[in-house]
Amino acid sequence: MPGRTAVLVFAAVCALGQTAGAADRDREPAAGSPPQQLQLAQGFSGSPDQPRRHLRVPNPAVLSDREAAEIYLGLADELAAVYARSGSSIVGDYQSWQRYSSAPYKSMTHGRRYVSNYANAQARDYGRYEEAGQLPVGSVVVKDSFVVTDEGEITLGPLFVMEKMAPGFSYVTGDWRYSMISEAGEFLGETGGEGAQRVEFCIACHLAQEDQDHLFFVPAERRVTAD
């Protein structure tokens, strides 16, 4: 696991990406054909085995909430089935949990994919957003995702997972364990376990939210109040 000083530096850089100027910083170099665009995005995001950030979608479409919701409705069952291939018992029924986003939204910090936020019963205070405080052990927060390009191509995206572990698991992560499941159902890695280097950048980015239990929340205009 990286030293706290190095992580703090990365977190400061990540925090800058949340500001109003993030859209300009998210632009890729001049794009050519789709294969060239993918190569540019990979170079921008680092090695797949130890990425600096999520692999960026070079040409994401701009969708209305209605369009995003309709696409998600058509993909939801397939997303759940694909993620289940990973064998993860944590997220097997995540779509039965409370969803805190009224419609999928384009997340700049998740590679400009469209994401939806879910949290399990232990994490019910997640729905208090900035007033949530410290979530208890056993809390799980996930974002599933999909991609829509400006050419109209629709593909599945990864599942991003945060699980609150027992005190002492990791001081730097605030005892959160990060993990990720690919759009093909492959378990890519988890904090402190197999493939940890593949999710190391999650620690640094979420450290920018240390005063909010390392949590980022749904954009205000798409927040849902818990049932």
Tab-separated table of N, CA, C and O in Angstrom, residues 17-19 21-29 44 53 56-58 60 107-109 111-112:
chain	number	residue	atom	x	y	z
A	17	GLY	N	-10.076	17.374	-9.827
A	17	GLY	CA	-10.971	16.886	-10.868
A	17	GLY	C	-12.427	17.044	-10.528
A	17	GLY	O	-13.295	16.848	-11.381
A	18	GLN	N	-12.765	17.411	-9.283
A	18	GLN	CA	-14.153	17.600	-8.890
A	18	GLN	C	-14.606	19.041	-9.102
A	18	GLN	O	-15.783	19.355	-8.935
A	19	THR	N	-13.716	19.933	-9.442
A	19	THR	CA	-14.045	21.347	-9.553
A	19	THR	C	-14.707	21.656	-10.877
A	19	THR	O	-14.792	20.830	-11.778
A	21	GLY	N	-13.752	23.226	-13.354
A	21	GLY	CA	-12.910	23.130	-14.537
A	21	GLY	C	-12.599	21.725	-14.952
A	21	GLY	O	-11.821	21.515	-15.879
A	22	ALA	N	-13.209	20.729	-14.310
A	22	ALA	CA	-12.874	19.334	-14.585
A	22	ALA	C	-13.148	18.963	-16.032
A	22	ALA	O	-12.447	18.148	-16.610
A	23	ALA	N	-14.189	19.529	-16.626
A	23	ALA	CA	-14.530	19.158	-17.999
A	23	ALA	C	-13.376	19.439	-18.941
A	23	ALA	O	-13.079	18.654	-19.839
A	24	ASP	N	-12.689	20.559	-18.753
A	24	ASP	CA	-11.558	20.866	-19.615
A	24	ASP	C	-10.416	19.894	-19.389
A	24	ASP	O	-9.770	19.453	-20.330
A	25	ARG	N	-10.163	19.546	-18.137
A	25	ARG	CA	-9.056	18.638	-17.858
A	25	ARG	C	-9.355	17.229	-18.321
A	25	ARG	O	-8.452	16.427	-18.492
A	26	ASP	N	-10.639	16.886	-18.520
A	26	ASP	CA	-11.004	15.544	-18.933
A	26	ASP	C	-10.881	15.334	-20.435
A	26	ASP	O	-11.074	14.231	-20.909
A	27	ARG	N	-10.564	16.367	-21.184
A	27	ARG	CA	-10.436	16.185	-22.619
A	27	ARG	C	-9.217	15.337	-22.936
A	27	ARG	O	-8.135	15.539	-22.409
A	28	GLU	N	-9.412	14.383	-23.839
A	28	GLU	CA	-8.300	13.560	-24.299
A	28	GLU	C	-7.510	14.313	-25.377
A	28	GLU	O	-7.993	15.283	-25.943
A	29	PRO	N	-6.308	13.846	-25.691
A	29	PRO	CA	-5.600	14.411	-26.839
A	29	PRO	C	-6.427	14.220	-28.102
A	29	PRO	O	-7.384	13.446	-28.129
A	44	PHE	N	-3.306	7.818	-21.227
A	44	PHE	CA	-3.719	8.848	-20.279
A	44	PHE	C	-3.970	8.264	-18.893
A	44	PHE	O	-3.737	8.916	-17.884
A	53	ARG	N	-5.702	5.931	-12.885
A	53	ARG	CA	-7.096	6.348	-12.772
A	53	ARG	C	-7.908	5.406	-13.635
A	53	ARG	O	-7.355	4.579	-14.350
A	56	ARG	N	-10.331	6.047	-19.352
A	56	ARG	CA	-11.308	7.036	-19.794
A	56	ARG	C	-11.998	6.606	-21.081
A	56	ARG	O	-11.366	6.084	-21.993
A	57	VAL	N	-13.293	6.856	-21.159
A	57	VAL	CA	-14.039	6.697	-22.391
A	57	VAL	C	-13.737	7.919	-23.253
A	57	VAL	O	-14.022	9.052	-22.848
A	58	PRO	N	-13.133	7.745	-24.435
A	58	PRO	CA	-12.683	8.914	-25.199
A	58	PRO	C	-13.812	9.769	-25.768
A	58	PRO	O	-13.647	10.961	-25.973
A	60	PRO	N	-17.611	9.912	-24.914
A	60	PRO	CA	-18.905	9.595	-24.294
A	60	PRO	C	-20.032	10.455	-24.851
A	60	PRO	O	-19.847	11.628	-25.171
A	107	SER	N	-20.080	9.955	-14.653
A	107	SER	CA	-19.137	10.191	-13.561
A	107	SER	C	-17.750	10.457	-14.129
A	107	SER	O	-17.117	9.570	-14.721
A	108	MET	N	-17.273	11.669	-13.950
A	108	MET	CA	-15.955	12.019	-14.450
A	108	MET	C	-14.866	11.198	-13.763
A	108	MET	O	-13.857	10.848	-14.366
A	109	THR	N	-15.066	10.888	-12.470
A	109	THR	CA	-14.045	10.147	-11.725
A	109	THR	C	-14.089	8.654	-12.007
A	109	THR	O	-13.215	7.916	-11.541
A	111	GLY	N	-14.185	7.450	-15.217
A	111	GLY	CA	-13.850	7.322	-16.625
A	111	GLY	C	-14.912	7.803	-17.581
A	111	GLY	O	-14.927	7.422	-18.747
A	112	ARG	N	-15.838	8.664	-17.083
A	112	ARG	CA	-16.915	9.217	-17.910
A	112	ARG	C	-17.922	8.149	-18.333
A	112	ARG	O	-18.561	8.239	-19.364
